[in-house]
Tab-separated table of C-alpha atoms in Angstrom:
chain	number	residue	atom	x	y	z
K	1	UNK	CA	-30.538	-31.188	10.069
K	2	UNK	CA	-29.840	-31.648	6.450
K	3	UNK	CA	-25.734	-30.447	5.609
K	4	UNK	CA	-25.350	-28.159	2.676
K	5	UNK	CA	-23.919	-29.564	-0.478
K	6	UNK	CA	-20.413	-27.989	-1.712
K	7	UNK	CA	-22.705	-26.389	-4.506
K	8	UNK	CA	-25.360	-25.050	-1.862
K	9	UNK	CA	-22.234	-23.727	0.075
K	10	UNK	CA	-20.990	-21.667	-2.765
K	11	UNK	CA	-24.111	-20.118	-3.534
K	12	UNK	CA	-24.364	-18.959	0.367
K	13	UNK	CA	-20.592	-17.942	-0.093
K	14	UNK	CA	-21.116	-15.649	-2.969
K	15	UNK	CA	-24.516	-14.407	-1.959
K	16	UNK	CA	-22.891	-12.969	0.822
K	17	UNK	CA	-20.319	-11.368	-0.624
K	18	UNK	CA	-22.493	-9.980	-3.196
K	19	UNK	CA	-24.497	-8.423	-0.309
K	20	UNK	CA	-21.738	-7.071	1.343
K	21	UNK	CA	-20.515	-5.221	-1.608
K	22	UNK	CA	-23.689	-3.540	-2.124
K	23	UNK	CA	-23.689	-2.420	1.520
K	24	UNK	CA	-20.118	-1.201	1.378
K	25	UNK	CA	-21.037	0.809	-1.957
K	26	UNK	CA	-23.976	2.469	-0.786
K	27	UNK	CA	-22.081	3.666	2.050
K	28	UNK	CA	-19.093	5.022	0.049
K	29	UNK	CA	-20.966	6.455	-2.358
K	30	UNK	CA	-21.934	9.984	-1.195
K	31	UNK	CA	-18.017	10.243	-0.655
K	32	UNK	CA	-17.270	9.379	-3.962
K	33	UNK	CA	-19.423	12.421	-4.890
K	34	UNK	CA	-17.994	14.670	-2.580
K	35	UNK	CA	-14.611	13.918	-3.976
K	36	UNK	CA	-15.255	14.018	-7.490
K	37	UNK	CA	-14.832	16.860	-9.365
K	38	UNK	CA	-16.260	17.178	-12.847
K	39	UNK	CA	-13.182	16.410	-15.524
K	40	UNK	CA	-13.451	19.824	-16.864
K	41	UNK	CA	-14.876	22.722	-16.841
K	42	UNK	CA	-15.222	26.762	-17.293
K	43	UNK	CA	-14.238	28.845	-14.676
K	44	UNK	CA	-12.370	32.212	-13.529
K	45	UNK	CA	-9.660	32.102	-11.024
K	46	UNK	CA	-11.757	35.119	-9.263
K	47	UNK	CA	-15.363	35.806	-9.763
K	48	UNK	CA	-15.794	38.656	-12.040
K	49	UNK	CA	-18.219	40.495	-9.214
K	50	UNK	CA	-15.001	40.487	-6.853
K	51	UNK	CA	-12.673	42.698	-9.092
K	52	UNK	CA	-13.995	46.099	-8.132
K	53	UNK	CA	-13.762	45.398	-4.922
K	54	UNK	CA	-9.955	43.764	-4.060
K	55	UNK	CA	-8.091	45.897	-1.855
K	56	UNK	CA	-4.814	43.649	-1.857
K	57	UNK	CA	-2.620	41.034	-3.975
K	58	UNK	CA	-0.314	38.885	-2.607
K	59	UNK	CA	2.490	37.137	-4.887
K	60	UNK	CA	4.098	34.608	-2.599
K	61	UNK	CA	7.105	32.476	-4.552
K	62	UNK	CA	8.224	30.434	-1.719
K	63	UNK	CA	10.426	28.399	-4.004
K	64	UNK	CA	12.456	31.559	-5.088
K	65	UNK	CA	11.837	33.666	-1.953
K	66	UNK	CA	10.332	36.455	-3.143
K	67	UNK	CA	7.364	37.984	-2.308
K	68	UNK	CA	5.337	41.033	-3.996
K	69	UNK	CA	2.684	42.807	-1.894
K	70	UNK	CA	-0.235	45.599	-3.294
K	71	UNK	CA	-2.836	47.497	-1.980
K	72	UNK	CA	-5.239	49.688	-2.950
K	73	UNK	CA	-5.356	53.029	-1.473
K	74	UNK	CA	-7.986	55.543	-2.875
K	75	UNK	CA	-8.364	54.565	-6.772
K	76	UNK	CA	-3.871	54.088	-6.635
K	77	UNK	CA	-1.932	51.038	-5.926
K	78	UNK	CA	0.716	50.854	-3.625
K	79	UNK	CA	3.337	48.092	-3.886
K	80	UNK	CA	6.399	46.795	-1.651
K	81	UNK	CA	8.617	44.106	-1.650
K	82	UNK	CA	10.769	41.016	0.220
K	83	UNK	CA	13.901	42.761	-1.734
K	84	UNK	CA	13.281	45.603	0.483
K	85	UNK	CA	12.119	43.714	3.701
K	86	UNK	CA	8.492	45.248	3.442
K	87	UNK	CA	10.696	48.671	3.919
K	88	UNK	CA	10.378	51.021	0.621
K	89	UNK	CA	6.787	51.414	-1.413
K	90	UNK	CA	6.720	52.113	-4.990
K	91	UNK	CA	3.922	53.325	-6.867
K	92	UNK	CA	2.550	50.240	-9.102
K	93	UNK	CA	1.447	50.321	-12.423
K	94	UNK	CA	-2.230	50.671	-12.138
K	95	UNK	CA	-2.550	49.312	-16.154
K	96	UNK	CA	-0.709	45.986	-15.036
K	97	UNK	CA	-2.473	45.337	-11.538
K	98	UNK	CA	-5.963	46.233	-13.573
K	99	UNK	CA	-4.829	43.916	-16.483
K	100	UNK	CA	-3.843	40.822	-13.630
K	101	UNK	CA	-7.282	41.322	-12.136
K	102	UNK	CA	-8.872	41.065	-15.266
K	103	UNK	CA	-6.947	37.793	-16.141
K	104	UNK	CA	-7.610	36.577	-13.201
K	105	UNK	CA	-11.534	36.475	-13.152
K	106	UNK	CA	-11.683	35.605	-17.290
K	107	UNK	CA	-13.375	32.159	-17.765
K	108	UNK	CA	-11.263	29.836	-19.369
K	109	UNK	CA	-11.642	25.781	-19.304
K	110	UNK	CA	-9.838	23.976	-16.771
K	111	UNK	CA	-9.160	20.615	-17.157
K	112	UNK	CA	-8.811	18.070	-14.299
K	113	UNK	CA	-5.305	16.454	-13.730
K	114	UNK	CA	-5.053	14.765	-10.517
K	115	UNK	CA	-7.249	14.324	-7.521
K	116	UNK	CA	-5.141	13.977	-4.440
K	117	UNK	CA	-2.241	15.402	-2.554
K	118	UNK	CA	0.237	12.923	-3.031
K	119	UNK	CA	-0.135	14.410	-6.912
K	120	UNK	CA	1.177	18.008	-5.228
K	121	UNK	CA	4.758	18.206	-5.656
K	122	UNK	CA	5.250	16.024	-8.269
K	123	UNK	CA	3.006	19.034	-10.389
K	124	UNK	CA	4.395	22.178	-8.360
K	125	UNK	CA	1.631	23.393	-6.724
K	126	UNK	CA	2.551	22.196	-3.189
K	127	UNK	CA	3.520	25.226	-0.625
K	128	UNK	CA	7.019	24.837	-1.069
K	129	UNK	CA	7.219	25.078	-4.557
K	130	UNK	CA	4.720	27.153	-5.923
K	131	UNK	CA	3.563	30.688	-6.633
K	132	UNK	CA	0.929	31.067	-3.981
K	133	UNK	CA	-1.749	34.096	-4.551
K	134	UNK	CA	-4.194	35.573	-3.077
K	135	UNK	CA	-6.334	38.145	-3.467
K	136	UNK	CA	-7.722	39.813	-0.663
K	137	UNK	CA	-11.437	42.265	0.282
K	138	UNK	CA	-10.130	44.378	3.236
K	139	UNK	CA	-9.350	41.320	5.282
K	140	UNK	CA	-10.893	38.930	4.117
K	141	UNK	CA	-9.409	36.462	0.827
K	142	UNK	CA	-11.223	36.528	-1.958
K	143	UNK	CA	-9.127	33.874	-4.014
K	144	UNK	CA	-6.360	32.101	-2.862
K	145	UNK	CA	-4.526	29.685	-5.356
K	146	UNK	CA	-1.153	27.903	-6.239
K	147	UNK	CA	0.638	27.797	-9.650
K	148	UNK	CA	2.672	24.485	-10.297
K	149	UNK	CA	5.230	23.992	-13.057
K	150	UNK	CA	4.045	24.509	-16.917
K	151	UNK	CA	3.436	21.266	-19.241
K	152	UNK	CA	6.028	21.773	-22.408
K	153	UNK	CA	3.217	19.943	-24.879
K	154	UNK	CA	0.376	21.787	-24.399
K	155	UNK	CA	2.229	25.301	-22.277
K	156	UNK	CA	-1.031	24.932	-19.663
K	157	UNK	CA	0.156	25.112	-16.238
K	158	UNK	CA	-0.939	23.427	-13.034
K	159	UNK	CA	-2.701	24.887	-10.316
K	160	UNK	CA	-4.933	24.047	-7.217
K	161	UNK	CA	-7.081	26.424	-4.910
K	162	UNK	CA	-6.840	26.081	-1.552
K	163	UNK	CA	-10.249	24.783	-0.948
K	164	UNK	CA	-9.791	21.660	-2.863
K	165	UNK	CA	-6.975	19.327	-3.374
K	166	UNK	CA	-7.878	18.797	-6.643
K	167	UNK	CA	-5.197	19.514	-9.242
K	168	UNK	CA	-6.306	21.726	-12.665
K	169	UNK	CA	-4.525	22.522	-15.351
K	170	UNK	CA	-5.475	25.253	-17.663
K	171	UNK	CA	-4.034	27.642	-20.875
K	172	UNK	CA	-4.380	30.879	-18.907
K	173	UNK	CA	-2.508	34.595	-19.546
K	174	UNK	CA	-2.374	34.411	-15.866
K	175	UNK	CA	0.984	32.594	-15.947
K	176	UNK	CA	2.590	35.852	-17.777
K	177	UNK	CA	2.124	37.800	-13.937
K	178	UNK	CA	2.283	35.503	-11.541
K	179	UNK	CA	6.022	33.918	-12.373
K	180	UNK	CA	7.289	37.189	-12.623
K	181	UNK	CA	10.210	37.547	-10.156
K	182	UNK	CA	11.156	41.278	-10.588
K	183	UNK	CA	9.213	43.842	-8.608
K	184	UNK	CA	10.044	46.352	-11.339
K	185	UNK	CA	7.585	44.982	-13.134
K	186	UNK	CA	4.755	45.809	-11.157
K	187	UNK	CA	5.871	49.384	-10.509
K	188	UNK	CA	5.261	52.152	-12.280
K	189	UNK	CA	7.540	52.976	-14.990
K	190	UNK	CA	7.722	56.240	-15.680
K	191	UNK	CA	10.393	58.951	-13.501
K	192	UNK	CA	7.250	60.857	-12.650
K	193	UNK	CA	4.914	57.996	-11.767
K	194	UNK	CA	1.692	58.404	-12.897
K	195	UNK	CA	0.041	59.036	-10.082
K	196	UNK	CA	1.598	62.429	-9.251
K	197	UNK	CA	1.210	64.357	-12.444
K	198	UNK	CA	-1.849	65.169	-14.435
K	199	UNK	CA	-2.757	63.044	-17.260
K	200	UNK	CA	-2.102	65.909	-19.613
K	201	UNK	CA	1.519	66.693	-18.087
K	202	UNK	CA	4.170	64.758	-19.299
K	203	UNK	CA	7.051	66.842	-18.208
K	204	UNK	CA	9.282	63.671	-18.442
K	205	UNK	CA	8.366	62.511	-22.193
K	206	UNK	CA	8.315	59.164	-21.912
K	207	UNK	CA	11.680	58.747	-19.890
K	208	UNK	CA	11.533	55.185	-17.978
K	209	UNK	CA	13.071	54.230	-15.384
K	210	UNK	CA	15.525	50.775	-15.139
K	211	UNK	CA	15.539	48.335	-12.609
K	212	UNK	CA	14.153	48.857	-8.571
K	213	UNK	CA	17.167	49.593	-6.668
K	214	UNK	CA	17.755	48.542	-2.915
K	215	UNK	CA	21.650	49.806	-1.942
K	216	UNK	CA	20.907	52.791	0.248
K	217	UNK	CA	24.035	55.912	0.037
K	218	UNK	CA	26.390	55.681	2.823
K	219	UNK	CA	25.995	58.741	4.719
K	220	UNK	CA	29.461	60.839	3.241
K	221	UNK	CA	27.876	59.976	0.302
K	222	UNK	CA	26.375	63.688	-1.027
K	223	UNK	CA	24.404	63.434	-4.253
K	224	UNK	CA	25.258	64.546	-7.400
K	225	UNK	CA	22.757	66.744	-7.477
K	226	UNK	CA	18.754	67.702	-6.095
K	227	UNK	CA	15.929	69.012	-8.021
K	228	UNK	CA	12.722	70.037	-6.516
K	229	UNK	CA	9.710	70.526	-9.423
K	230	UNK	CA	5.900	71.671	-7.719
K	231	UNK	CA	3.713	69.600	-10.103
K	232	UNK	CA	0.590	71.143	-11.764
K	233	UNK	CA	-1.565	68.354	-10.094
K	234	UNK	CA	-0.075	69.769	-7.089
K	235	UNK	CA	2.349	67.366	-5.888
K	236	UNK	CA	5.582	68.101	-5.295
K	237	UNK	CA	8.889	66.144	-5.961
K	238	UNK	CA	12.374	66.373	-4.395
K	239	UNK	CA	14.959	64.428	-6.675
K	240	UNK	CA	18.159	63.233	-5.472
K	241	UNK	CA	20.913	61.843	-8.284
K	242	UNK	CA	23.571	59.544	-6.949
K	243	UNK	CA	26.167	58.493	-9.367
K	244	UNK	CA	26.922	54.630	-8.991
K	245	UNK	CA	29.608	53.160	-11.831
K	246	UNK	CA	27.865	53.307	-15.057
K	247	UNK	CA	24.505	54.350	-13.743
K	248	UNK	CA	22.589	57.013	-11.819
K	249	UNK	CA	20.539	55.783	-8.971
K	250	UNK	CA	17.572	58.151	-8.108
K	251	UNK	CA	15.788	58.813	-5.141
K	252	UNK	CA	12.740	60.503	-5.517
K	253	UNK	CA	10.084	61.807	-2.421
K	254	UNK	CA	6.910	63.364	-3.164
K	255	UNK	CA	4.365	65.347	-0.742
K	256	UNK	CA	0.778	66.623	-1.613
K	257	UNK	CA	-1.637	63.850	0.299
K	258	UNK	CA	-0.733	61.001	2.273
K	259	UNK	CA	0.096	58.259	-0.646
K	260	UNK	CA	2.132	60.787	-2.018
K	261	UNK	CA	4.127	60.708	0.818
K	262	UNK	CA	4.199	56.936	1.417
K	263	UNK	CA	5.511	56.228	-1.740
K	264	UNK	CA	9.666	55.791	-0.928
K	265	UNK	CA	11.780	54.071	-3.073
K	266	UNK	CA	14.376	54.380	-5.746
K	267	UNK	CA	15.738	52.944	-9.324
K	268	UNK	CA	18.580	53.404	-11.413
K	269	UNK	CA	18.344	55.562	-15.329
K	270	UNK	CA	21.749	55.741	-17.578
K	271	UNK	CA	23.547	58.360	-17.793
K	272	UNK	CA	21.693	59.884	-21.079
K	273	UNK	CA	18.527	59.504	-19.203
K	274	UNK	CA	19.679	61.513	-16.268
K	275	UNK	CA	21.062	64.054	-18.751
K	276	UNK	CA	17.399	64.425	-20.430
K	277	UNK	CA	15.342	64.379	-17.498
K	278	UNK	CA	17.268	66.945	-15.178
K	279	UNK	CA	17.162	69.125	-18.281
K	280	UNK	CA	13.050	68.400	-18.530
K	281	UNK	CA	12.986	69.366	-14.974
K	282	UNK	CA	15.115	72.700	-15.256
K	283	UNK	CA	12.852	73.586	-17.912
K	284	UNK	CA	9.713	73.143	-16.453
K	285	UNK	CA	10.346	74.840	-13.842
């Protein structure tokens, strides 16, 4: 038997190895398709078909402990809060839940940023630091995503869905909802919601509301005073003033149907506000 020359020997050597790459890359590669996203792309965060049809938004803010819930009851949105343990419901603002839906399924580009989950937390969008959503049809989730921190350059922020690990970062209107701590913003506004009077009674003016209020009146505590007003939609509303410090913190309870009487919760006005709307209420009487 002849023995291979050193050059001979090489050759074998590297023909080998060549050969074994090609084996290893075949097999790899319909992984490295799986895994590989395009770099960028146009997309909605919710597909525009969907929006009709969600029933319930959850705002999840693990890192600040706060939590917003919605649902949809009838053609009315009902909201509650971690504030309130889950325990009062406020009427929402059915022009900001509509506008957040709409945000939510508008294309925009999304560019890639990172492709694995070691990239997470160093972005934000990991469970314990971001803003977790998800939008829900009856039961079932629609869209469920996480919002990471904000880039200073460019003001896009991070975010992932939960289907991928893949990291995107996007300009999006989006972030102008979602980072919003404040229940109050999501509830209606007005000191007779919306939803209980007419569209062409506005008994109140314009009067808004201040902040969501959670203290609940000791029990000696007797209000300042109780209105009751029978709406023309046919609602009625029994409103009870307590004074606290600078402020007036109203309770309101309504009757007519069964969201009517769901909604429970209350919110402070000033002083000048309580002065205008109990004399609204006298009057309209």
């Amino acid at each position: 038997m002849k023995k291979l020359t050193a050059n001979k020997a090489y050759l074998v050597f590297y023909a080998f190895d060549i050969v074994l790459l090609i084996v290893v890359a075949v097999f790899l590669l319909p992984f490295s398709k799986n895994n590989n996203s395009p770099n960028s792309k146009n997309a909605a965060f919710l597909e525009a078909e969907q929006l009709k049809d969600i029933t319930e938004i959850r705002i999840l803010d693990k890192n600040a402990k706060c939590r917003v819930s919605m649902h949809r009851i009838g053609g009315q949105w009902m909201g509650t809060d971690s504030f309130s343990n889950d325990s009062l419901y406020w009427p929402a603002d059915n022009k900001t839940v509509e506008n957040f839906l709409v945000q939510m399924s508008t294309e925009i580009p999304w560019t890639k940023k990172a492709s694995n989950v070691t990239s997470w937390k160093k972005l934000g969008v990991d469970a314990s630091n971001a803003v977790e959503v998800d939008l829900r049809i009856d039961s079932k989730t629609a869209a469920s995503l996480f919002f990471g921190y904000a880039d200073d350059l460019n003001g896009e922020i991070y975010f992932r869905t939960s289907k991928e690990s893949t990291v995107w970062q996007a300009k999006t209107d989006v972030e102008n909802f979602v980072y919003e701590k404040n229940a109050s913003f999501w509830a209606d506004p007005f000191l007779i919601p919306l939803c209980i009077r007419n569209k062409a009674e506005n008994l109140d003016s314009g009067l808004r509301r201040g902040e969501l209020a959670y203290i609940k009146p000791a029990e000696h505590v007797k209000p300042i005073k109780i209105l009751k007003k029978s709406f023309d939609s046919g609602y009625t509303g029994v409103y009870s003033f307590y004074e606290k410090d600078d402020q007036i913190v109203v309770i309101p309870e309504f009757s007519g149907n069964d969201y009517a009487e769901l909604i429970s919760y209350r919110y402070t006005i000033s002083k000048w506000t309580y002065e205008k709307f109990v004399a609204q209420l006298k009057e309209s009487k």
